[in-house]
Amino acid sequence: MSGKPTVGEYMTRDVETVSPEDTVSSVAKRMVETAGHKGFPVTQGRTVEGFVSAGDLLLADDDAPVFTVMSENLIVAHPDMKVTDAARVILRSGIQKLPVVDDADNLVGIISNTDVVRSQIERATPGKVGKLMRTLEQIHGVELDEERREVRLDDLTPTQARVYADELEGRQYELDRGLAEPLVVIDNDGVLHLADGHHRVMAAHEMGTERMDAYVIVTRTPVDLGMAKTAEKEGLESIGDIEVVDYARHPLVETTKRLQ
């Protein structure tokens, strides 16, 4: 991703909305039944008329129409707006989600504080990929290409023998909320070596996920990778060979607990 990320790149396009005529009780029921929703844009057609939050519904009459309790003083974002600017608005206004409208004031998406966090996490990965590519080029003198694609977890050859069970919980939390970084994989003549993301892979595997998003570094000619030798030495052929350590804490978790 080049330049600063925009709202349009990270917003959710499939937006749950309610009508101004919907009753308070029906909207409250949808909030309870729809995971992660504490508010909805109120729309007439594609036009945003307001926003209704859980707080707006608390003391309202069950049969009251939403337009009588919704907030009409709207703060919205535009798809071309920088995510950092949207983050400032979210922080200063205390609003967790901003409706995103186009030049015609039509609703095209919604961006949340979660999307903002995700944009910052994912931006760290291309730098990691670039550093790995430069290292491989210097060591092996080989030309490389970079692709962004989904990979099958069953096709991956791990290069790390063990992961920590306590870390998997955090990774599953990230995966549930779309916060996980893409994996980093090296495609060496069709063999997919997992270079970064072993905890993410194991967390996804436990959740029943079969494919994950990845930055894939492709070697134009086969090379003798050091990580491939490590995998062979450790007897690692598939993610099923990774040991999940449940008798010790991840070093980061251990340090954090000690500081607390």
PDB file of C-alpha atoms in Angstrom:
ATOM      1  CA  MET A   1       0.000   0.000   0.000  1.00  0.00           C
ATOM      2  CA  SER A   2       1.536   3.319  -1.037  1.00  0.00           C
ATOM      3  CA  GLY A   3       1.068   6.644   0.732  1.00  0.00           C
ATOM      4  CA  LYS A   4      -1.182   7.191   3.701  1.00  0.00           C
ATOM      5  CA  PRO A   5      -4.175   4.820   3.989  1.00  0.00           C
ATOM      6  CA  THR A   6      -7.577   6.282   3.204  1.00  0.00           C
ATOM      7  CA  VAL A   7     -10.985   5.709   4.738  1.00  0.00           C
ATOM      8  CA  GLY A   8     -12.162   4.044   1.518  1.00  0.00           C
ATOM      9  CA  GLU A   9      -9.474   1.363   1.849  1.00  0.00           C
ATOM     10  CA  TYR A  10     -10.437   0.339   5.375  1.00  0.00           C
ATOM     11  CA  MET A  11     -14.137   1.151   5.783  1.00  0.00           C
ATOM     12  CA  THR A  12     -16.794  -1.569   5.991  1.00  0.00           C
ATOM     13  CA  ARG A  13     -18.897  -1.386   2.829  1.00  0.00           C
ATOM     14  CA  ASP A  14     -21.714  -3.688   3.884  1.00  0.00           C
ATOM     15  CA  VAL A  15     -23.397  -1.373   6.381  1.00  0.00           C
ATOM     16  CA  GLU A  16     -26.250  -2.347   8.704  1.00  0.00           C
ATOM     17  CA  THR A  17     -28.792   0.502   8.707  1.00  0.00           C
ATOM     18  CA  VAL A  18     -32.234   1.214  10.158  1.00  0.00           C
ATOM     19  CA  SER A  19     -35.176   3.265   8.901  1.00  0.00           C
ATOM     20  CA  PRO A  20     -36.445   6.456  10.588  1.00  0.00           C
ATOM     21  CA  GLU A  21     -39.810   4.719  11.027  1.00  0.00           C
ATOM     22  CA  ASP A  22     -38.417   1.646  12.805  1.00  0.00           C
ATOM     23  CA  THR A  23     -39.459   1.447  16.441  1.00  0.00           C
ATOM     24  CA  VAL A  24     -37.108   1.802  19.375  1.00  0.00           C
ATOM     25  CA  SER A  25     -37.826  -1.782  20.499  1.00  0.00           C
ATOM     26  CA  SER A  26     -37.088  -3.290  17.055  1.00  0.00           C
ATOM     27  CA  VAL A  27     -33.780  -1.423  16.780  1.00  0.00           C
ATOM     28  CA  ALA A  28     -32.804  -2.400  20.329  1.00  0.00           C
ATOM     29  CA  LYS A  29     -33.523  -6.039  19.453  1.00  0.00           C
ATOM     30  CA  ARG A  30     -31.268  -5.795  16.374  1.00  0.00           C
ATOM     31  CA  MET A  31     -28.452  -4.353  18.471  1.00  0.00           C
ATOM     32  CA  VAL A  32     -28.662  -7.293  20.846  1.00  0.00           C
ATOM     33  CA  GLU A  33     -28.788  -9.839  18.030  1.00  0.00           C
ATOM     34  CA  THR A  34     -26.131  -8.248  15.797  1.00  0.00           C
ATOM     35  CA  ALA A  35     -22.660  -8.806  17.246  1.00  0.00           C
ATOM     36  CA  GLY A  36     -20.496  -5.718  17.567  1.00  0.00           C
ATOM     37  CA  HIS A  37     -23.236  -3.169  16.800  1.00  0.00           C
ATOM     38  CA  LYS A  38     -23.906  -0.474  19.397  1.00  0.00           C
ATOM     39  CA  GLY A  39     -25.435   1.908  16.908  1.00  0.00           C
ATOM     40  CA  PHE A  40     -26.774   2.194  13.363  1.00  0.00           C
ATOM     41  CA  PRO A  41     -26.912   4.885  10.679  1.00  0.00           C
ATOM     42  CA  VAL A  42     -30.528   5.884  10.072  1.00  0.00           C
ATOM     43  CA  THR A  43     -31.160   6.080   6.326  1.00  0.00           C
ATOM     44  CA  GLN A  44     -33.929   7.015   3.916  1.00  0.00           C
ATOM     45  CA  GLY A  45     -32.966   5.241   0.720  1.00  0.00           C
ATOM     46  CA  ARG A  46     -29.194   5.825   0.504  1.00  0.00           C
ATOM     47  CA  THR A  47     -29.281   9.166   2.311  1.00  0.00           C
ATOM     48  CA  VAL A  48     -28.142   9.306   5.927  1.00  0.00           C
ATOM     49  CA  GLU A  49     -30.735  11.053   8.090  1.00  0.00           C
ATOM     50  CA  GLY A  50     -29.086  10.455  11.465  1.00  0.00           C
ATOM     51  CA  PHE A  51     -27.391   7.975  13.767  1.00  0.00           C
ATOM     52  CA  VAL A  52     -28.943   6.029  16.636  1.00  0.00           C
ATOM     53  CA  SER A  53     -26.861   4.587  19.468  1.00  0.00           C
ATOM     54  CA  ALA A  54     -27.656   2.333  22.396  1.00  0.00           C
ATOM     55  CA  GLY A  55     -27.630   5.395  24.646  1.00  0.00           C
ATOM     56  CA  ASP A  56     -30.337   7.075  22.538  1.00  0.00           C
ATOM     57  CA  LEU A  57     -32.634   4.099  23.140  1.00  0.00           C
ATOM     58  CA  LEU A  58     -32.214   3.659  26.889  1.00  0.00           C
ATOM     59  CA  LEU A  59     -35.039   5.852  28.212  1.00  0.00           C
ATOM     60  CA  ALA A  60     -37.140   5.993  25.044  1.00  0.00           C
ATOM     61  CA  ASP A  61     -40.628   4.524  24.680  1.00  0.00           C
ATOM     62  CA  ASP A  62     -40.569   1.099  23.009  1.00  0.00           C
ATOM     63  CA  ASP A  63     -43.063   2.126  20.340  1.00  0.00           C
ATOM     64  CA  ALA A  64     -41.447   5.473  19.513  1.00  0.00           C
ATOM     65  CA  PRO A  65     -40.069   5.784  15.956  1.00  0.00           C
ATOM     66  CA  VAL A  66     -36.317   6.050  15.719  1.00  0.00           C
ATOM     67  CA  PHE A  67     -36.369   9.487  14.098  1.00  0.00           C
ATOM     68  CA  THR A  68     -37.642  10.934  17.394  1.00  0.00           C
ATOM     69  CA  VAL A  69     -34.573   9.784  19.338  1.00  0.00           C
ATOM     70  CA  MET A  70     -31.759   9.636  16.746  1.00  0.00           C
ATOM     71  CA  SER A  71     -28.904  12.145  16.620  1.00  0.00           C
ATOM     72  CA  GLU A  72     -29.290  14.452  13.628  1.00  0.00           C
ATOM     73  CA  ASN A  73     -26.104  16.423  14.234  1.00  0.00           C
ATOM     74  CA  LEU A  74     -24.031  14.040  12.140  1.00  0.00           C
ATOM     75  CA  ILE A  75     -20.280  13.714  11.814  1.00  0.00           C
ATOM     76  CA  VAL A  76     -19.360  11.821   8.657  1.00  0.00           C
ATOM     77  CA  ALA A  77     -16.233  10.843   6.749  1.00  0.00           C
ATOM     78  CA  HIS A  78     -15.438  10.771   3.019  1.00  0.00           C
ATOM     79  CA  PRO A  79     -13.803   7.773   1.262  1.00  0.00           C
ATOM     80  CA  ASP A  80     -10.805   9.921   0.218  1.00  0.00           C
ATOM     81  CA  MET A  81     -10.206  11.154   3.773  1.00  0.00           C
ATOM     82  CA  LYS A  82      -6.973   9.931   5.399  1.00  0.00           C
ATOM     83  CA  VAL A  83      -7.515   7.315   8.108  1.00  0.00           C
ATOM     84  CA  THR A  84      -5.377   9.408  10.467  1.00  0.00           C
ATOM     85  CA  ASP A  85      -7.795  12.324  10.054  1.00  0.00           C
ATOM     86  CA  ALA A  86     -10.768  10.032  10.692  1.00  0.00           C
ATOM     87  CA  ALA A  87      -8.946   8.796  13.812  1.00  0.00           C
ATOM     88  CA  ARG A  88      -8.654  12.367  15.108  1.00  0.00           C
ATOM     89  CA  VAL A  89     -12.387  12.906  14.591  1.00  0.00           C
ATOM     90  CA  ILE A  90     -13.220   9.621  16.357  1.00  0.00           C
ATOM     91  CA  LEU A  91     -10.922  10.484  19.270  1.00  0.00           C
ATOM     92  CA  ARG A  92     -12.119  14.060  19.719  1.00  0.00           C
ATOM     93  CA  SER A  93     -15.818  13.392  19.243  1.00  0.00           C
ATOM     94  CA  GLY A  94     -16.009  10.183  21.278  1.00  0.00           C
ATOM     95  CA  ILE A  95     -17.930   8.562  18.402  1.00  0.00           C
ATOM     96  CA  GLN A  96     -16.837   4.984  17.765  1.00  0.00           C
ATOM     97  CA  LYS A  97     -18.153   4.759  14.187  1.00  0.00           C
ATOM     98  CA  LEU A  98     -18.363   7.336  11.408  1.00  0.00           C
ATOM     99  CA  PRO A  99     -20.763   6.917   8.464  1.00  0.00           C
ATOM    100  CA  VAL A 100     -18.877   7.375   5.184  1.00  0.00           C
ATOM    101  CA  VAL A 101     -20.652   9.330   2.444  1.00  0.00           C
ATOM    102  CA  ASP A 102     -19.692  10.116  -1.161  1.00  0.00           C
ATOM    103  CA  ASP A 103     -19.861  13.454  -2.966  1.00  0.00           C
ATOM    104  CA  ALA A 104     -23.621  12.995  -3.438  1.00  0.00           C
ATOM    105  CA  ASP A 105     -24.095  12.422   0.315  1.00  0.00           C
ATOM    106  CA  ASN A 106     -24.971   8.767  -0.282  1.00  0.00           C
ATOM    107  CA  LEU A 107     -23.922   6.233   2.363  1.00  0.00           C
ATOM    108  CA  VAL A 108     -21.067   4.088   1.003  1.00  0.00           C
ATOM    109  CA  GLY A 109     -19.618   2.599   4.179  1.00  0.00           C
ATOM    110  CA  ILE A 110     -18.762   3.029   7.829  1.00  0.00           C
ATOM    111  CA  ILE A 111     -15.389   3.319   9.562  1.00  0.00           C
ATOM    112  CA  SER A 112     -14.844   2.405  13.196  1.00  0.00           C
ATOM    113  CA  ASN A 113     -12.065   2.738  15.732  1.00  0.00           C
ATOM    114  CA  THR A 114     -11.355  -0.959  15.048  1.00  0.00           C
ATOM    115  CA  ASP A 115     -10.760  -0.186  11.354  1.00  0.00           C
ATOM    116  CA  VAL A 116      -8.368   2.594  12.354  1.00  0.00           C
ATOM    117  CA  VAL A 117      -6.340   0.199  14.512  1.00  0.00           C
ATOM    118  CA  ARG A 118      -6.310  -2.364  11.693  1.00  0.00           C
ATOM    119  CA  SER A 119      -4.950   0.217   9.240  1.00  0.00           C
ATOM    120  CA  GLN A 120      -1.999   0.914  11.531  1.00  0.00           C
ATOM    121  CA  ILE A 121      -1.247  -2.786  12.141  1.00  0.00           C
ATOM    122  CA  GLU A 122      -1.294  -3.689   8.455  1.00  0.00           C
ATOM    123  CA  ARG A 123       0.940  -0.761   7.530  1.00  0.00           C
ATOM    124  CA  ALA A 124       3.710  -2.267   9.652  1.00  0.00           C
ATOM    125  CA  THR A 125       3.783  -5.461   7.592  1.00  0.00           C
ATOM    126  CA  PRO A 126       4.970  -4.080   4.204  1.00  0.00           C
ATOM    127  CA  GLY A 127       8.064  -2.694   5.945  1.00  0.00           C
ATOM    128  CA  LYS A 128       8.746  -6.134   7.406  1.00  0.00           C
ATOM    129  CA  VAL A 129       8.278  -7.705   3.979  1.00  0.00           C
ATOM    130  CA  GLY A 130      10.591  -5.186   2.321  1.00  0.00           C
ATOM    131  CA  LYS A 131      13.331  -5.849   4.880  1.00  0.00           C
ATOM    132  CA  LEU A 132      13.031  -9.616   4.375  1.00  0.00           C
ATOM    133  CA  MET A 133      13.166  -9.228   0.593  1.00  0.00           C
ATOM    134  CA  ARG A 134      16.318  -7.109   0.784  1.00  0.00           C
ATOM    135  CA  THR A 135      17.942  -9.668   3.069  1.00  0.00           C
ATOM    136  CA  LEU A 136      17.098 -12.550   0.717  1.00  0.00           C
ATOM    137  CA  GLU A 137      18.373 -10.598  -2.292  1.00  0.00           C
ATOM    138  CA  GLN A 138      21.677  -9.833  -0.546  1.00  0.00           C
ATOM    139  CA  ILE A 139      22.233 -13.375   0.727  1.00  0.00           C
ATOM    140  CA  HIS A 140      21.131 -15.317  -2.362  1.00  0.00           C
ATOM    141  CA  GLY A 141      21.540 -12.772  -5.174  1.00  0.00           C
ATOM    142  CA  VAL A 142      18.105 -13.706  -6.502  1.00  0.00           C
ATOM    143  CA  GLU A 143      15.339 -11.619  -8.035  1.00  0.00           C
ATOM    144  CA  LEU A 144      12.090 -11.593  -6.100  1.00  0.00           C
ATOM    145  CA  ASP A 145       8.471 -10.602  -6.661  1.00  0.00           C
ATOM    146  CA  GLU A 146       5.854  -9.663  -4.070  1.00  0.00           C
ATOM    147  CA  GLU A 147       2.179 -10.669  -4.240  1.00  0.00           C
ATOM    148  CA  ARG A 148      -0.819 -10.239  -1.945  1.00  0.00           C
ATOM    149  CA  ARG A 149      -2.996 -13.340  -1.981  1.00  0.00           C
ATOM    150  CA  GLU A 150      -4.843 -15.878   0.125  1.00  0.00           C
ATOM    151  CA  VAL A 151      -2.971 -19.048   1.012  1.00  0.00           C
ATOM    152  CA  ARG A 152      -4.255 -22.419   2.231  1.00  0.00           C
ATOM    153  CA  LEU A 153      -3.004 -23.174   5.723  1.00  0.00           C
ATOM    154  CA  ASP A 154      -2.555 -26.837   4.805  1.00  0.00           C
ATOM    155  CA  ASP A 155      -0.088 -25.784   2.083  1.00  0.00           C
ATOM    156  CA  LEU A 156       2.248 -23.967   4.473  1.00  0.00           C
ATOM    157  CA  THR A 157       5.591 -25.306   5.673  1.00  0.00           C
ATOM    158  CA  PRO A 158       6.275 -23.800   9.112  1.00  0.00           C
ATOM    159  CA  THR A 159       9.711 -22.528  10.096  1.00  0.00           C
ATOM    160  CA  GLN A 160       9.016 -22.238  13.842  1.00  0.00           C
ATOM    161  CA  ALA A 161       8.668 -25.378  15.965  1.00  0.00           C
ATOM    162  CA  ARG A 162       6.435 -24.109  18.779  1.00  0.00           C
ATOM    163  CA  VAL A 163       3.902 -21.471  19.732  1.00  0.00           C
ATOM    164  CA  TYR A 164       2.501 -20.408  23.121  1.00  0.00           C
ATOM    165  CA  ALA A 165      -1.056 -21.375  24.042  1.00  0.00           C
ATOM    166  CA  ASP A 166      -1.681 -18.147  25.992  1.00  0.00           C
ATOM    167  CA  GLU A 167      -0.782 -16.097  22.905  1.00  0.00           C
ATOM    168  CA  LEU A 168      -3.358 -17.928  20.776  1.00  0.00           C
ATOM    169  CA  GLU A 169      -6.244 -16.356  22.720  1.00  0.00           C
ATOM    170  CA  GLY A 170      -5.106 -12.860  21.767  1.00  0.00           C
ATOM    171  CA  ARG A 171      -4.625 -13.893  18.158  1.00  0.00           C
ATOM    172  CA  GLN A 172      -8.129 -15.348  18.010  1.00  0.00           C
ATOM    173  CA  TYR A 173      -9.485 -12.065  19.391  1.00  0.00           C
ATOM    174  CA  GLU A 174      -7.686 -10.221  16.579  1.00  0.00           C
ATOM    175  CA  LEU A 175      -8.946 -12.651  13.941  1.00  0.00           C
ATOM    176  CA  ASP A 176     -12.547 -12.363  15.184  1.00  0.00           C
ATOM    177  CA  ARG A 177     -12.385  -8.595  14.791  1.00  0.00           C
ATOM    178  CA  GLY A 178     -10.412  -8.407  11.543  1.00  0.00           C
ATOM    179  CA  LEU A 179      -7.342  -6.956  13.292  1.00  0.00           C
ATOM    180  CA  ALA A 180      -4.771  -9.622  12.422  1.00  0.00           C
ATOM    181  CA  GLU A 181      -1.849  -8.745  10.180  1.00  0.00           C
ATOM    182  CA  PRO A 182      -1.470 -10.685   6.921  1.00  0.00           C
ATOM    183  CA  LEU A 183       0.998 -13.568   7.039  1.00  0.00           C
ATOM    184  CA  VAL A 184       4.428 -13.330   5.420  1.00  0.00           C
ATOM    185  CA  VAL A 185       5.154 -16.320   3.176  1.00  0.00           C
ATOM    186  CA  ILE A 186       8.033 -17.206   0.846  1.00  0.00           C
ATOM    187  CA  ASP A 187       7.049 -19.103  -2.312  1.00  0.00           C
ATOM    188  CA  ASN A 188      10.242 -20.944  -3.226  1.00  0.00           C
ATOM    189  CA  ASP A 189       9.582 -22.915  -6.415  1.00  0.00           C
ATOM    190  CA  GLY A 190       6.047 -23.727  -5.245  1.00  0.00           C
ATOM    191  CA  VAL A 191       6.960 -24.589  -1.634  1.00  0.00           C
ATOM    192  CA  LEU A 192       5.292 -22.107   0.715  1.00  0.00           C
ATOM    193  CA  HIS A 193       7.477 -21.364   3.743  1.00  0.00           C
ATOM    194  CA  LEU A 194       5.754 -19.471   6.545  1.00  0.00           C
ATOM    195  CA  ALA A 195       8.214 -16.708   7.458  1.00  0.00           C
ATOM    196  CA  ASP A 196       6.018 -14.742   9.877  1.00  0.00           C
ATOM    197  CA  GLY A 197       2.678 -15.456  11.547  1.00  0.00           C
ATOM    198  CA  HIS A 198       2.913 -18.829  13.265  1.00  0.00           C
ATOM    199  CA  HIS A 199       0.703 -17.822  16.202  1.00  0.00           C
ATOM    200  CA  ARG A 200      -1.865 -16.325  13.799  1.00  0.00           C
ATOM    201  CA  VAL A 201      -1.891 -19.507  11.726  1.00  0.00           C
ATOM    202  CA  MET A 202      -2.371 -21.786  14.727  1.00  0.00           C
ATOM    203  CA  ALA A 203      -5.100 -19.556  16.162  1.00  0.00           C
ATOM    204  CA  ALA A 204      -6.884 -19.565  12.800  1.00  0.00           C
ATOM    205  CA  HIS A 205      -6.439 -23.339  12.494  1.00  0.00           C
ATOM    206  CA  GLU A 206      -8.078 -23.860  15.903  1.00  0.00           C
ATOM    207  CA  MET A 207     -10.986 -21.676  14.723  1.00  0.00           C
ATOM    208  CA  GLY A 208     -11.471 -23.857  11.639  1.00  0.00           C
ATOM    209  CA  THR A 209     -10.120 -21.301   9.157  1.00  0.00           C
ATOM    210  CA  GLU A 210      -8.716 -22.812   5.962  1.00  0.00           C
ATOM    211  CA  ARG A 211      -7.280 -19.755   4.178  1.00  0.00           C
ATOM    212  CA  MET A 212      -5.572 -16.547   5.266  1.00  0.00           C
ATOM    213  CA  ASP A 213      -4.450 -13.315   3.675  1.00  0.00           C
ATOM    214  CA  ALA A 214      -0.694 -13.145   3.083  1.00  0.00           C
ATOM    215  CA  TYR A 215       2.140 -11.137   1.617  1.00  0.00           C
ATOM    216  CA  VAL A 216       3.905 -13.679  -0.572  1.00  0.00           C
ATOM    217  CA  ILE A 217       7.536 -13.242  -1.620  1.00  0.00           C
ATOM    218  CA  VAL A 218       8.093 -15.260  -4.812  1.00  0.00           C
ATOM    219  CA  THR A 219      11.592 -16.359  -5.846  1.00  0.00           C
ATOM    220  CA  ARG A 220      12.087 -16.228  -9.607  1.00  0.00           C
ATOM    221  CA  THR A 221      14.571 -19.112  -9.341  1.00  0.00           C
ATOM    222  CA  PRO A 222      14.775 -21.747  -6.553  1.00  0.00           C
ATOM    223  CA  VAL A 223      17.109 -20.866  -3.668  1.00  0.00           C
ATOM    224  CA  ASP A 224      18.566 -22.833  -0.772  1.00  0.00           C
ATOM    225  CA  LEU A 225      16.759 -21.115   2.105  1.00  0.00           C
ATOM    226  CA  GLY A 226      18.190 -21.246   5.607  1.00  0.00           C
ATOM    227  CA  MET A 227      14.681 -21.398   7.047  1.00  0.00           C
ATOM    228  CA  ALA A 228      13.967 -24.456   4.887  1.00  0.00           C
ATOM    229  CA  LYS A 229      16.967 -26.200   6.477  1.00  0.00           C
ATOM    230  CA  THR A 230      15.658 -25.227   9.925  1.00  0.00           C
ATOM    231  CA  ALA A 231      12.243 -26.667   9.103  1.00  0.00           C
ATOM    232  CA  GLU A 232      13.800 -29.907   7.882  1.00  0.00           C
ATOM    233  CA  LYS A 233      16.009 -30.172  10.975  1.00  0.00           C
ATOM    234  CA  GLU A 234      12.977 -29.668  13.258  1.00  0.00           C
ATOM    235  CA  GLY A 235      10.878 -32.153  11.271  1.00  0.00           C
ATOM    236  CA  LEU A 236       8.390 -29.472  10.234  1.00  0.00           C
ATOM    237  CA  GLU A 237       6.361 -30.379   7.165  1.00  0.00           C
ATOM    238  CA  SER A 238       2.945 -28.906   7.980  1.00  0.00           C
ATOM    239  CA  ILE A 239       1.305 -26.738  10.636  1.00  0.00           C
ATOM    240  CA  GLY A 240       0.258 -29.949  12.390  1.00  0.00           C
ATOM    241  CA  ASP A 241       3.917 -30.378  13.374  1.00  0.00           C
ATOM    242  CA  ILE A 242       3.958 -27.144  15.401  1.00  0.00           C
ATOM    243  CA  GLU A 243       3.954 -27.740  19.159  1.00  0.00           C
ATOM    244  CA  VAL A 244       1.504 -25.655  21.204  1.00  0.00           C
ATOM    245  CA  VAL A 245       3.281 -24.906  24.498  1.00  0.00           C
ATOM    246  CA  ASP A 246       0.853 -24.744  27.425  1.00  0.00           C
ATOM    247  CA  TYR A 247       3.374 -25.182  30.260  1.00  0.00           C
ATOM    248  CA  ALA A 248       5.021 -21.748  29.866  1.00  0.00           C
ATOM    249  CA  ARG A 249       3.924 -18.218  29.073  1.00  0.00           C
ATOM    250  CA  HIS A 250       4.826 -16.295  25.939  1.00  0.00           C
ATOM    251  CA  PRO A 251       7.817 -14.048  26.899  1.00  0.00           C
ATOM    252  CA  LEU A 252       5.811 -10.870  26.161  1.00  0.00           C
ATOM    253  CA  VAL A 253       2.913 -12.031  28.355  1.00  0.00           C
ATOM    254  CA  GLU A 254       5.322 -13.057  31.111  1.00  0.00           C
ATOM    255  CA  THR A 255       6.971  -9.623  31.038  1.00  0.00           C
ATOM    256  CA  THR A 256       3.633  -7.820  31.085  1.00  0.00           C
ATOM    257  CA  LYS A 257       2.381  -9.878  34.032  1.00  0.00           C
ATOM    258  CA  ARG A 258       5.606  -9.154  35.920  1.00  0.00           C
ATOM    259  CA  LEU A 259       5.274  -5.401  35.300  1.00  0.00           C
ATOM    260  CA  GLN A 260       1.699  -5.469  36.579  1.00  0.00           C
TER     261      GLN A 260
END
